[in-house]
């Protein structure tokens, strides 16, 4: 069993220790560390088998299967009643517009549970939320409160090309003696107040924070690569339309773009050596084709128009 866990963790001893802690809280959620566990990795890497182990330890009837986006939907939270653990398998990277109820469940705070044809009731759930998938969903919430609740465990093992061992899932992790040994070991673990944070987990959280900021991603992957950072004056409506298209392409149905220029300029000034401001200005004719290749907006360019202005006059 220890060798199997080490294989899942690619011999990272800290990740192995964290997996033991996850098992501990999964079977005893009354002692919550106020985290949700996100197991992330492509392909045949053992996530499903680890989840199956948890199901065998906890009992299928004690587990709910909500995915992150379902916590914000009406009538879904009732599925958590009486459960010890929630395991949402194969989650999508669908944008999470609302995560307040999910955050409350994770931290054991009260939430309102709506049931069809019944009065809403207030409930406080004690269960560990575990999700797994190939990718992570972006969220509108970008506060430390959201990031603080995330424990993102990378599953980097690659069992592709190896002879498939059905006996691991079909027999090994169902073995009564093995399950009793795991339970004994878990119940006799030293007490811990919080999950450890291996370097691999810290790197995953840092990457998620970066990817979750769609304005930052847009600046890094569109604005700068297309040379907009060196344009003397980018009309705000042009930037806004392009950012809106980008946000919708990654699944954000109604991106909130009020004051987006402040975030864009802040990111530009962190990434480049230039200074920017939002003000009226005109676009230099040498940048017309870059900003408006079809020529539909040229008349607006020659007038004073609100935009992201490059303060380096030599470039403008």
PDB file of C-alpha atoms in Angstrom:
ATOM      1  CA  UNK A   1       0.000   0.000   0.000  1.00  0.00           C
ATOM      2  CA  UNK A   2       2.798   2.416   0.886  1.00  0.00           C
ATOM      3  CA  UNK A   3       4.503   1.733  -2.444  1.00  0.00           C
ATOM      4  CA  UNK A   4       1.215   2.396  -4.249  1.00  0.00           C
ATOM      5  CA  UNK A   5       0.770   5.761  -2.490  1.00  0.00           C
ATOM      6  CA  UNK A   6       4.369   6.659  -3.305  1.00  0.00           C
ATOM      7  CA  UNK A   7       3.701   5.855  -6.959  1.00  0.00           C
ATOM      8  CA  UNK A   8       0.660   8.165  -6.948  1.00  0.00           C
ATOM      9  CA  UNK A   9       2.782  10.937  -5.429  1.00  0.00           C
ATOM     10  CA  UNK A  10       5.737  10.282  -7.761  1.00  0.00           C
ATOM     11  CA  UNK A  11       7.846   9.566  -4.652  1.00  0.00           C
ATOM     12  CA  UNK A  12       7.209  12.987  -3.124  1.00  0.00           C
ATOM     13  CA  UNK A  13       7.180  12.134   0.584  1.00  0.00           C
ATOM     14  CA  UNK A  14       5.374  15.361   1.498  1.00  0.00           C
ATOM     15  CA  UNK A  15       2.566  14.614  -0.964  1.00  0.00           C
ATOM     16  CA  UNK A  16       2.318  11.092   0.488  1.00  0.00           C
ATOM     17  CA  UNK A  17       1.936  12.613   3.970  1.00  0.00           C
ATOM     18  CA  UNK A  18      -0.733  14.977   2.648  1.00  0.00           C
ATOM     19  CA  UNK A  19      -2.682  12.089   1.095  1.00  0.00           C
ATOM     20  CA  UNK A  20      -2.709  10.402   4.507  1.00  0.00           C
ATOM     21  CA  UNK A  21      -4.069  13.615   6.019  1.00  0.00           C
ATOM     22  CA  UNK A  22      -6.783  13.744   3.347  1.00  0.00           C
ATOM     23  CA  UNK A  23      -7.808  10.183   4.199  1.00  0.00           C
ATOM     24  CA  UNK A  24      -7.878  11.163   7.878  1.00  0.00           C
ATOM     25  CA  UNK A  25     -10.278  14.071   7.387  1.00  0.00           C
ATOM     26  CA  UNK A  26     -12.374  12.213   4.810  1.00  0.00           C
ATOM     27  CA  UNK A  27     -13.360   9.630   7.408  1.00  0.00           C
ATOM     28  CA  UNK A  28     -13.525  12.096  10.312  1.00  0.00           C
ATOM     29  CA  UNK A  29     -14.825  15.435   8.958  1.00  0.00           C
ATOM     30  CA  UNK A  30     -15.935  16.723  12.351  1.00  0.00           C
ATOM     31  CA  UNK A  31     -12.351  17.937  12.714  1.00  0.00           C
ATOM     32  CA  UNK A  32     -12.239  20.161   9.637  1.00  0.00           C
ATOM     33  CA  UNK A  33      -9.158  21.963   8.350  1.00  0.00           C
ATOM     34  CA  UNK A  34     -11.478  24.204   6.295  1.00  0.00           C
ATOM     35  CA  UNK A  35     -10.051  23.158   2.950  1.00  0.00           C
ATOM     36  CA  UNK A  36     -11.418  21.525  -0.144  1.00  0.00           C
ATOM     37  CA  UNK A  37      -9.170  19.070  -1.932  1.00  0.00           C
ATOM     38  CA  UNK A  38      -8.667  19.362  -5.680  1.00  0.00           C
ATOM     39  CA  UNK A  39      -6.862  16.427  -7.283  1.00  0.00           C
ATOM     40  CA  UNK A  40      -5.593  17.517 -10.677  1.00  0.00           C
ATOM     41  CA  UNK A  41      -3.845  15.662 -13.460  1.00  0.00           C
ATOM     42  CA  UNK A  42      -4.246  14.356 -16.988  1.00  0.00           C
ATOM     43  CA  UNK A  43      -4.823  10.796 -18.000  1.00  0.00           C
ATOM     44  CA  UNK A  44      -4.168   7.558 -16.188  1.00  0.00           C
ATOM     45  CA  UNK A  45      -2.615   8.803 -12.948  1.00  0.00           C
ATOM     46  CA  UNK A  46      -4.467   7.078 -10.108  1.00  0.00           C
ATOM     47  CA  UNK A  47      -6.946   9.788  -9.061  1.00  0.00           C
ATOM     48  CA  UNK A  48      -9.910   7.501  -9.653  1.00  0.00           C
ATOM     49  CA  UNK A  49      -8.360   4.641  -7.713  1.00  0.00           C
ATOM     50  CA  UNK A  50      -7.593   6.908  -4.753  1.00  0.00           C
ATOM     51  CA  UNK A  51     -11.224   8.072  -4.782  1.00  0.00           C
ATOM     52  CA  UNK A  52     -12.383   4.458  -4.918  1.00  0.00           C
ATOM     53  CA  UNK A  53     -10.237   3.746  -1.845  1.00  0.00           C
ATOM     54  CA  UNK A  54     -12.007   6.561   0.019  1.00  0.00           C
ATOM     55  CA  UNK A  55     -15.399   5.211  -1.033  1.00  0.00           C
ATOM     56  CA  UNK A  56     -14.472   1.775   0.298  1.00  0.00           C
ATOM     57  CA  UNK A  57     -13.296   3.259   3.603  1.00  0.00           C
ATOM     58  CA  UNK A  58     -16.274   5.577   4.102  1.00  0.00           C
ATOM     59  CA  UNK A  59     -19.083   3.600   2.480  1.00  0.00           C
ATOM     60  CA  UNK A  60     -20.843   4.603  -0.713  1.00  0.00           C
ATOM     61  CA  UNK A  61     -24.039   5.609   1.102  1.00  0.00           C
ATOM     62  CA  UNK A  62     -22.101   8.166   3.161  1.00  0.00           C
ATOM     63  CA  UNK A  63     -20.811  10.066   0.130  1.00  0.00           C
ATOM     64  CA  UNK A  64     -22.439  12.741  -2.020  1.00  0.00           C
ATOM     65  CA  UNK A  65     -21.239  13.625  -5.513  1.00  0.00           C
ATOM     66  CA  UNK A  66     -21.831  17.326  -6.122  1.00  0.00           C
ATOM     67  CA  UNK A  67     -19.491  19.150  -8.481  1.00  0.00           C
ATOM     68  CA  UNK A  68     -18.274  22.683  -7.640  1.00  0.00           C
ATOM     69  CA  UNK A  69     -20.791  24.527  -9.838  1.00  0.00           C
ATOM     70  CA  UNK A  70     -23.719  22.608  -8.302  1.00  0.00           C
ATOM     71  CA  UNK A  71     -23.147  24.146  -4.868  1.00  0.00           C
ATOM     72  CA  UNK A  72     -24.512  27.415  -6.219  1.00  0.00           C
ATOM     73  CA  UNK A  73     -27.661  25.894  -7.721  1.00  0.00           C
ATOM     74  CA  UNK A  74     -31.049  25.734  -6.058  1.00  0.00           C
ATOM     75  CA  UNK A  75     -32.170  22.425  -4.502  1.00  0.00           C
ATOM     76  CA  UNK A  76     -28.721  20.778  -4.726  1.00  0.00           C
ATOM     77  CA  UNK A  77     -27.335  21.320  -1.225  1.00  0.00           C
ATOM     78  CA  UNK A  78     -29.867  18.910   0.264  1.00  0.00           C
ATOM     79  CA  UNK A  79     -27.801  16.091  -1.231  1.00  0.00           C
ATOM     80  CA  UNK A  80     -25.157  16.771   1.439  1.00  0.00           C
ATOM     81  CA  UNK A  81     -27.436  15.916   4.363  1.00  0.00           C
ATOM     82  CA  UNK A  82     -26.146  13.012   6.419  1.00  0.00           C
ATOM     83  CA  UNK A  83     -22.998  12.617   4.336  1.00  0.00           C
ATOM     84  CA  UNK A  84     -19.437  12.282   5.576  1.00  0.00           C
ATOM     85  CA  UNK A  85     -17.663  13.261   2.371  1.00  0.00           C
ATOM     86  CA  UNK A  86     -18.459  14.809  -1.010  1.00  0.00           C
ATOM     87  CA  UNK A  87     -16.499  13.480  -3.978  1.00  0.00           C
ATOM     88  CA  UNK A  88     -17.067  15.260  -7.278  1.00  0.00           C
ATOM     89  CA  UNK A  89     -15.357  13.278 -10.005  1.00  0.00           C
ATOM     90  CA  UNK A  90     -14.283  14.427 -13.466  1.00  0.00           C
ATOM     91  CA  UNK A  91     -15.135  18.080 -12.899  1.00  0.00           C
ATOM     92  CA  UNK A  92     -15.031  20.483 -15.821  1.00  0.00           C
ATOM     93  CA  UNK A  93     -13.172  23.768 -16.041  1.00  0.00           C
ATOM     94  CA  UNK A  94     -16.522  25.561 -16.299  1.00  0.00           C
ATOM     95  CA  UNK A  95     -16.311  29.092 -14.889  1.00  0.00           C
ATOM     96  CA  UNK A  96     -17.647  29.384 -11.327  1.00  0.00           C
ATOM     97  CA  UNK A  97     -19.709  32.540 -11.128  1.00  0.00           C
ATOM     98  CA  UNK A  98     -20.761  32.019  -7.497  1.00  0.00           C
ATOM     99  CA  UNK A  99     -18.850  30.099  -4.817  1.00  0.00           C
ATOM    100  CA  UNK A 100     -20.218  31.555  -1.569  1.00  0.00           C
ATOM    101  CA  UNK A 101     -22.186  28.427  -0.575  1.00  0.00           C
ATOM    102  CA  UNK A 102     -19.267  26.184  -1.503  1.00  0.00           C
ATOM    103  CA  UNK A 103     -16.961  28.289   0.666  1.00  0.00           C
ATOM    104  CA  UNK A 104     -19.432  28.126   3.561  1.00  0.00           C
ATOM    105  CA  UNK A 105     -19.733  24.346   3.325  1.00  0.00           C
ATOM    106  CA  UNK A 106     -15.937  23.996   3.257  1.00  0.00           C
ATOM    107  CA  UNK A 107     -15.503  26.055   6.412  1.00  0.00           C
ATOM    108  CA  UNK A 108     -18.505  24.561   8.226  1.00  0.00           C
ATOM    109  CA  UNK A 109     -20.513  27.791   8.206  1.00  0.00           C
ATOM    110  CA  UNK A 110     -24.331  27.778   7.932  1.00  0.00           C
ATOM    111  CA  UNK A 111     -25.981  27.768   4.503  1.00  0.00           C
ATOM    112  CA  UNK A 112     -29.590  27.949   3.388  1.00  0.00           C
ATOM    113  CA  UNK A 113     -30.924  24.681   1.992  1.00  0.00           C
ATOM    114  CA  UNK A 114     -33.906  24.925  -0.334  1.00  0.00           C
ATOM    115  CA  UNK A 115     -36.142  21.942  -0.943  1.00  0.00           C
ATOM    116  CA  UNK A 116     -38.941  21.798  -3.462  1.00  0.00           C
ATOM    117  CA  UNK A 117     -42.329  22.709  -1.971  1.00  0.00           C
ATOM    118  CA  UNK A 118     -40.790  23.127   1.501  1.00  0.00           C
ATOM    119  CA  UNK A 119     -39.637  26.063   3.592  1.00  0.00           C
ATOM    120  CA  UNK A 120     -35.904  26.815   3.331  1.00  0.00           C
ATOM    121  CA  UNK A 121     -33.882  25.622   6.302  1.00  0.00           C
ATOM    122  CA  UNK A 122     -30.499  26.640   7.640  1.00  0.00           C
ATOM    123  CA  UNK A 123     -27.929  23.858   7.824  1.00  0.00           C
ATOM    124  CA  UNK A 124     -24.309  23.447   8.817  1.00  0.00           C
ATOM    125  CA  UNK A 125     -22.514  20.573   7.093  1.00  0.00           C
ATOM    126  CA  UNK A 126     -19.454  18.742   8.370  1.00  0.00           C
ATOM    127  CA  UNK A 127     -17.884  16.979   5.436  1.00  0.00           C
ATOM    128  CA  UNK A 128     -14.724  17.114   3.359  1.00  0.00           C
ATOM    129  CA  UNK A 129     -15.230  18.213  -0.244  1.00  0.00           C
ATOM    130  CA  UNK A 130     -12.958  16.451  -2.727  1.00  0.00           C
ATOM    131  CA  UNK A 131     -12.953  17.162  -6.450  1.00  0.00           C
ATOM    132  CA  UNK A 132     -10.881  15.722  -9.265  1.00  0.00           C
ATOM    133  CA  UNK A 133     -10.357  16.563 -12.900  1.00  0.00           C
ATOM    134  CA  UNK A 134      -7.894  17.250 -15.663  1.00  0.00           C
ATOM    135  CA  UNK A 135      -8.123  20.998 -15.149  1.00  0.00           C
ATOM    136  CA  UNK A 136      -9.351  23.535 -12.597  1.00  0.00           C
ATOM    137  CA  UNK A 137     -12.355  25.832 -12.982  1.00  0.00           C
ATOM    138  CA  UNK A 138     -11.725  29.560 -12.892  1.00  0.00           C
ATOM    139  CA  UNK A 139     -13.822  31.507 -10.388  1.00  0.00           C
ATOM    140  CA  UNK A 140     -15.140  35.048 -10.245  1.00  0.00           C
ATOM    141  CA  UNK A 141     -14.035  35.152  -6.608  1.00  0.00           C
ATOM    142  CA  UNK A 142     -10.368  36.105  -6.428  1.00  0.00           C
ATOM    143  CA  UNK A 143     -10.144  36.872  -2.716  1.00  0.00           C
ATOM    144  CA  UNK A 144      -7.718  35.330  -0.257  1.00  0.00           C
ATOM    145  CA  UNK A 145     -10.760  33.748   1.384  1.00  0.00           C
ATOM    146  CA  UNK A 146     -11.267  31.641  -1.744  1.00  0.00           C
ATOM    147  CA  UNK A 147      -7.618  30.800  -2.307  1.00  0.00           C
ATOM    148  CA  UNK A 148      -7.138  29.967   1.386  1.00  0.00           C
ATOM    149  CA  UNK A 149      -9.708  27.171   1.091  1.00  0.00           C
ATOM    150  CA  UNK A 150      -7.940  25.403  -1.793  1.00  0.00           C
ATOM    151  CA  UNK A 151      -5.678  22.394  -1.399  1.00  0.00           C
ATOM    152  CA  UNK A 152      -4.614  21.534  -4.955  1.00  0.00           C
ATOM    153  CA  UNK A 153      -2.802  18.200  -5.167  1.00  0.00           C
ATOM    154  CA  UNK A 154      -1.023  17.397  -8.442  1.00  0.00           C
ATOM    155  CA  UNK A 155      -1.367  13.816  -9.668  1.00  0.00           C
ATOM    156  CA  UNK A 156       1.578  13.498 -12.037  1.00  0.00           C
ATOM    157  CA  UNK A 157       1.977   9.734 -12.159  1.00  0.00           C
ATOM    158  CA  UNK A 158       1.727   8.272 -15.648  1.00  0.00           C
ATOM    159  CA  UNK A 159       0.560   4.682 -15.767  1.00  0.00           C
ATOM    160  CA  UNK A 160      -0.039   4.782 -19.523  1.00  0.00           C
ATOM    161  CA  UNK A 161       1.969   2.174 -21.351  1.00  0.00           C
ATOM    162  CA  UNK A 162       1.986  -0.088 -18.312  1.00  0.00           C
ATOM    163  CA  UNK A 163       0.014  -3.292 -18.142  1.00  0.00           C
ATOM    164  CA  UNK A 164      -3.354  -2.352 -16.726  1.00  0.00           C
ATOM    165  CA  UNK A 165      -3.775  -3.795 -13.249  1.00  0.00           C
ATOM    166  CA  UNK A 166      -7.497  -4.167 -12.697  1.00  0.00           C
ATOM    167  CA  UNK A 167      -6.813  -6.041  -9.470  1.00  0.00           C
ATOM    168  CA  UNK A 168      -5.772  -2.806  -7.719  1.00  0.00           C
ATOM    169  CA  UNK A 169      -9.231  -1.285  -8.055  1.00  0.00           C
ATOM    170  CA  UNK A 170     -11.203  -4.533  -8.111  1.00  0.00           C
ATOM    171  CA  UNK A 171      -9.522  -6.391  -5.242  1.00  0.00           C
ATOM    172  CA  UNK A 172      -6.563  -4.650  -3.595  1.00  0.00           C
ATOM    173  CA  UNK A 173      -8.330  -1.530  -2.281  1.00  0.00           C
ATOM    174  CA  UNK A 174     -11.418  -3.578  -1.360  1.00  0.00           C
ATOM    175  CA  UNK A 175      -9.493  -6.025   0.797  1.00  0.00           C
ATOM    176  CA  UNK A 176     -11.010  -5.994   4.283  1.00  0.00           C
ATOM    177  CA  UNK A 177      -7.700  -6.467   6.090  1.00  0.00           C
ATOM    178  CA  UNK A 178      -6.092  -3.665   4.099  1.00  0.00           C
ATOM    179  CA  UNK A 179      -8.988  -1.288   4.793  1.00  0.00           C
ATOM    180  CA  UNK A 180      -8.858  -2.118   8.505  1.00  0.00           C
ATOM    181  CA  UNK A 181      -5.099  -1.478   8.521  1.00  0.00           C
ATOM    182  CA  UNK A 182      -5.565   1.886   6.759  1.00  0.00           C
ATOM    183  CA  UNK A 183      -8.290   2.867   9.233  1.00  0.00           C
ATOM    184  CA  UNK A 184      -6.114   1.829  12.176  1.00  0.00           C
ATOM    185  CA  UNK A 185      -3.184   3.848  10.857  1.00  0.00           C
ATOM    186  CA  UNK A 186      -5.353   6.893  10.133  1.00  0.00           C
ATOM    187  CA  UNK A 187      -7.060   6.846  13.527  1.00  0.00           C
ATOM    188  CA  UNK A 188      -3.679   6.653  15.241  1.00  0.00           C
ATOM    189  CA  UNK A 189      -2.080   9.498  13.323  1.00  0.00           C
ATOM    190  CA  UNK A 190      -0.744  12.412  15.373  1.00  0.00           C
ATOM    191  CA  UNK A 191      -3.307  15.188  15.596  1.00  0.00           C
ATOM    192  CA  UNK A 192      -2.853  18.043  13.117  1.00  0.00           C
ATOM    193  CA  UNK A 193      -4.495  21.455  12.881  1.00  0.00           C
ATOM    194  CA  UNK A 194      -3.965  22.033   9.175  1.00  0.00           C
ATOM    195  CA  UNK A 195      -2.971  20.199   6.023  1.00  0.00           C
ATOM    196  CA  UNK A 196       0.713  20.366   5.238  1.00  0.00           C
ATOM    197  CA  UNK A 197       1.609  22.364   2.125  1.00  0.00           C
ATOM    198  CA  UNK A 198       4.225  20.540   0.060  1.00  0.00           C
ATOM    199  CA  UNK A 199       6.167  22.588  -2.454  1.00  0.00           C
ATOM    200  CA  UNK A 200       4.285  20.862  -5.288  1.00  0.00           C
ATOM    201  CA  UNK A 201       0.966  21.990  -3.776  1.00  0.00           C
ATOM    202  CA  UNK A 202       2.193  25.556  -3.268  1.00  0.00           C
ATOM    203  CA  UNK A 203       3.248  25.707  -6.918  1.00  0.00           C
ATOM    204  CA  UNK A 204      -0.187  24.485  -8.029  1.00  0.00           C
ATOM    205  CA  UNK A 205      -1.927  27.189  -5.984  1.00  0.00           C
ATOM    206  CA  UNK A 206       0.391  29.864  -7.340  1.00  0.00           C
ATOM    207  CA  UNK A 207      -0.306  28.734 -10.912  1.00  0.00           C
ATOM    208  CA  UNK A 208      -4.051  28.661 -10.245  1.00  0.00           C
ATOM    209  CA  UNK A 209      -4.009  32.211  -8.878  1.00  0.00           C
ATOM    210  CA  UNK A 210      -2.272  33.347 -12.033  1.00  0.00           C
ATOM    211  CA  UNK A 211      -4.607  31.445 -14.371  1.00  0.00           C
ATOM    212  CA  UNK A 212      -7.702  32.513 -12.429  1.00  0.00           C
ATOM    213  CA  UNK A 213      -7.038  36.196 -13.179  1.00  0.00           C
ATOM    214  CA  UNK A 214      -8.415  36.350 -16.712  1.00  0.00           C
ATOM    215  CA  UNK A 215      -7.350  39.983 -17.188  1.00  0.00           C
ATOM    216  CA  UNK A 216      -3.758  39.045 -16.352  1.00  0.00           C
ATOM    217  CA  UNK A 217      -3.963  36.066 -18.720  1.00  0.00           C
ATOM    218  CA  UNK A 218      -5.385  38.309 -21.483  1.00  0.00           C
ATOM    219  CA  UNK A 219      -2.632  40.889 -21.047  1.00  0.00           C
ATOM    220  CA  UNK A 220       0.049  38.186 -21.135  1.00  0.00           C
ATOM    221  CA  UNK A 221      -1.423  36.178 -24.001  1.00  0.00           C
ATOM    222  CA  UNK A 222      -3.072  38.806 -26.212  1.00  0.00           C
ATOM    223  CA  UNK A 223      -2.315  42.429 -25.358  1.00  0.00           C
ATOM    224  CA  UNK A 224       1.470  42.170 -25.158  1.00  0.00           C
ATOM    225  CA  UNK A 225       2.028  39.483 -27.849  1.00  0.00           C
ATOM    226  CA  UNK A 226       0.074  41.652 -30.301  1.00  0.00           C
ATOM    227  CA  UNK A 227       2.211  44.671 -29.483  1.00  0.00           C
ATOM    228  CA  UNK A 228      -0.605  46.707 -27.959  1.00  0.00           C
ATOM    229  CA  UNK A 229       1.611  47.602 -25.003  1.00  0.00           C
ATOM    230  CA  UNK A 230       3.673  49.783 -27.382  1.00  0.00           C
ATOM    231  CA  UNK A 231       0.712  51.536 -29.026  1.00  0.00           C
ATOM    232  CA  UNK A 232       0.508  55.186 -28.038  1.00  0.00           C
ATOM    233  CA  UNK A 233      -3.246  55.119 -27.348  1.00  0.00           C
ATOM    234  CA  UNK A 234      -5.542  52.068 -27.254  1.00  0.00           C
ATOM    235  CA  UNK A 235      -9.205  53.169 -27.341  1.00  0.00           C
ATOM    236  CA  UNK A 236     -11.057  51.803 -24.346  1.00  0.00           C
ATOM    237  CA  UNK A 237     -13.924  50.410 -26.433  1.00  0.00           C
ATOM    238  CA  UNK A 238     -11.459  48.405 -28.557  1.00  0.00           C
ATOM    239  CA  UNK A 239      -9.742  46.955 -25.491  1.00  0.00           C
ATOM    240  CA  UNK A 240     -13.060  46.255 -23.791  1.00  0.00           C
ATOM    241  CA  UNK A 241     -14.511  44.395 -26.786  1.00  0.00           C
ATOM    242  CA  UNK A 242     -11.414  42.228 -27.176  1.00  0.00           C
ATOM    243  CA  UNK A 243     -11.298  41.439 -23.458  1.00  0.00           C
ATOM    244  CA  UNK A 244     -15.008  40.561 -23.477  1.00  0.00           C
ATOM    245  CA  UNK A 245     -14.473  38.168 -26.404  1.00  0.00           C
ATOM    246  CA  UNK A 246     -11.563  36.547 -24.587  1.00  0.00           C
ATOM    247  CA  UNK A 247     -13.530  36.154 -21.342  1.00  0.00           C
ATOM    248  CA  UNK A 248     -16.489  34.588 -23.138  1.00  0.00           C
ATOM    249  CA  UNK A 249     -14.177  32.206 -25.000  1.00  0.00           C
ATOM    250  CA  UNK A 250     -12.921  30.808 -21.684  1.00  0.00           C
ATOM    251  CA  UNK A 251     -16.453  30.343 -20.346  1.00  0.00           C
ATOM    252  CA  UNK A 252     -17.208  33.603 -18.508  1.00  0.00           C
ATOM    253  CA  UNK A 253     -20.766  34.357 -19.606  1.00  0.00           C
ATOM    254  CA  UNK A 254     -21.092  37.854 -18.173  1.00  0.00           C
ATOM    255  CA  UNK A 255     -17.650  39.259 -17.408  1.00  0.00           C
ATOM    256  CA  UNK A 256     -17.678  42.270 -15.126  1.00  0.00           C
ATOM    257  CA  UNK A 257     -15.607  44.847 -16.963  1.00  0.00           C
ATOM    258  CA  UNK A 258     -16.244  47.963 -14.917  1.00  0.00           C
ATOM    259  CA  UNK A 259     -12.934  49.731 -14.303  1.00  0.00           C
ATOM    260  CA  UNK A 260     -11.130  46.924 -16.159  1.00  0.00           C
ATOM    261  CA  UNK A 261      -8.577  49.416 -17.475  1.00  0.00           C
ATOM    262  CA  UNK A 262      -7.098  49.880 -13.993  1.00  0.00           C
ATOM    263  CA  UNK A 263      -6.335  46.165 -13.783  1.00  0.00           C
ATOM    264  CA  UNK A 264      -4.953  46.134 -17.334  1.00  0.00           C
ATOM    265  CA  UNK A 265      -2.642  49.088 -16.687  1.00  0.00           C
ATOM    266  CA  UNK A 266      -1.465  47.655 -13.370  1.00  0.00           C
ATOM    267  CA  UNK A 267      -0.601  44.372 -15.068  1.00  0.00           C
ATOM    268  CA  UNK A 268       1.146  46.161 -17.938  1.00  0.00           C
ATOM    269  CA  UNK A 269       3.277  48.180 -15.547  1.00  0.00           C
ATOM    270  CA  UNK A 270       4.258  45.010 -13.664  1.00  0.00           C
ATOM    271  CA  UNK A 271       5.141  43.185 -16.869  1.00  0.00           C
ATOM    272  CA  UNK A 272       6.716  45.939 -18.980  1.00  0.00           C
ATOM    273  CA  UNK A 273       8.949  48.938 -18.288  1.00  0.00           C
ATOM    274  CA  UNK A 274       6.336  51.458 -19.470  1.00  0.00           C
ATOM    275  CA  UNK A 275       3.876  53.715 -17.661  1.00  0.00           C
ATOM    276  CA  UNK A 276       0.223  54.063 -18.636  1.00  0.00           C
ATOM    277  CA  UNK A 277      -2.771  56.225 -17.812  1.00  0.00           C
ATOM    278  CA  UNK A 278      -6.448  56.355 -18.749  1.00  0.00           C
ATOM    279  CA  UNK A 279      -7.276  59.578 -20.569  1.00  0.00           C
ATOM    280  CA  UNK A 280      -8.459  61.144 -23.812  1.00  0.00           C
ATOM    281  CA  UNK A 281      -6.139  60.876 -26.783  1.00  0.00           C
ATOM    282  CA  UNK A 282      -5.789  60.024 -30.458  1.00  0.00           C
ATOM    283  CA  UNK A 283      -4.335  56.907 -32.032  1.00  0.00           C
ATOM    284  CA  UNK A 284      -1.156  57.341 -34.070  1.00  0.00           C
ATOM    285  CA  UNK A 285      -1.883  56.461 -37.710  1.00  0.00           C
ATOM    286  CA  UNK A 286       0.901  53.869 -37.750  1.00  0.00           C
ATOM    287  CA  UNK A 287      -1.159  51.717 -35.354  1.00  0.00           C
ATOM    288  CA  UNK A 288      -4.461  51.828 -37.266  1.00  0.00           C
ATOM    289  CA  UNK A 289      -3.985  48.456 -38.943  1.00  0.00           C
ATOM    290  CA  UNK A 290      -3.005  46.769 -35.687  1.00  0.00           C
ATOM    291  CA  UNK A 291      -6.070  47.953 -33.775  1.00  0.00           C
ATOM    292  CA  UNK A 292      -8.590  47.993 -36.629  1.00  0.00           C
ATOM    293  CA  UNK A 293      -7.525  45.683 -39.474  1.00  0.00           C
ATOM    294  CA  UNK A 294     -10.945  45.940 -41.174  1.00  0.00           C
ATOM    295  CA  UNK A 295     -10.980  49.726 -41.049  1.00  0.00           C
ATOM    296  CA  UNK A 296     -14.397  50.039 -39.406  1.00  0.00           C
ATOM    297  CA  UNK A 297     -13.365  52.375 -36.570  1.00  0.00           C
ATOM    298  CA  UNK A 298     -10.893  54.777 -38.229  1.00  0.00           C
ATOM    299  CA  UNK A 299     -13.164  57.819 -37.936  1.00  0.00           C
ATOM    300  CA  UNK A 300     -13.274  57.378 -34.168  1.00  0.00           C
ATOM    301  CA  UNK A 301      -9.486  57.120 -33.961  1.00  0.00           C
ATOM    302  CA  UNK A 302      -8.816  60.648 -35.259  1.00  0.00           C
ATOM    303  CA  UNK A 303     -10.978  62.243 -32.584  1.00  0.00           C
ATOM    304  CA  UNK A 304     -10.082  62.508 -28.946  1.00  0.00           C
ATOM    305  CA  UNK A 305     -11.236  59.243 -27.392  1.00  0.00           C
ATOM    306  CA  UNK A 306     -10.895  57.699 -23.933  1.00  0.00           C
ATOM    307  CA  UNK A 307      -8.255  55.007 -23.854  1.00  0.00           C
ATOM    308  CA  UNK A 308      -5.203  53.368 -22.319  1.00  0.00           C
ATOM    309  CA  UNK A 309      -2.449  55.857 -23.004  1.00  0.00           C
ATOM    310  CA  UNK A 310       1.239  55.028 -23.201  1.00  0.00           C
ATOM    311  CA  UNK A 311       3.130  57.763 -21.368  1.00  0.00           C
ATOM    312  CA  UNK A 312       6.392  57.184 -23.264  1.00  0.00           C
ATOM    313  CA  UNK A 313       6.115  59.877 -25.932  1.00  0.00           C
ATOM    314  CA  UNK A 314       9.082  58.528 -27.909  1.00  0.00           C
ATOM    315  CA  UNK A 315       7.092  55.385 -28.714  1.00  0.00           C
ATOM    316  CA  UNK A 316       3.816  57.207 -29.275  1.00  0.00           C
TER     317      UNK A 316
END
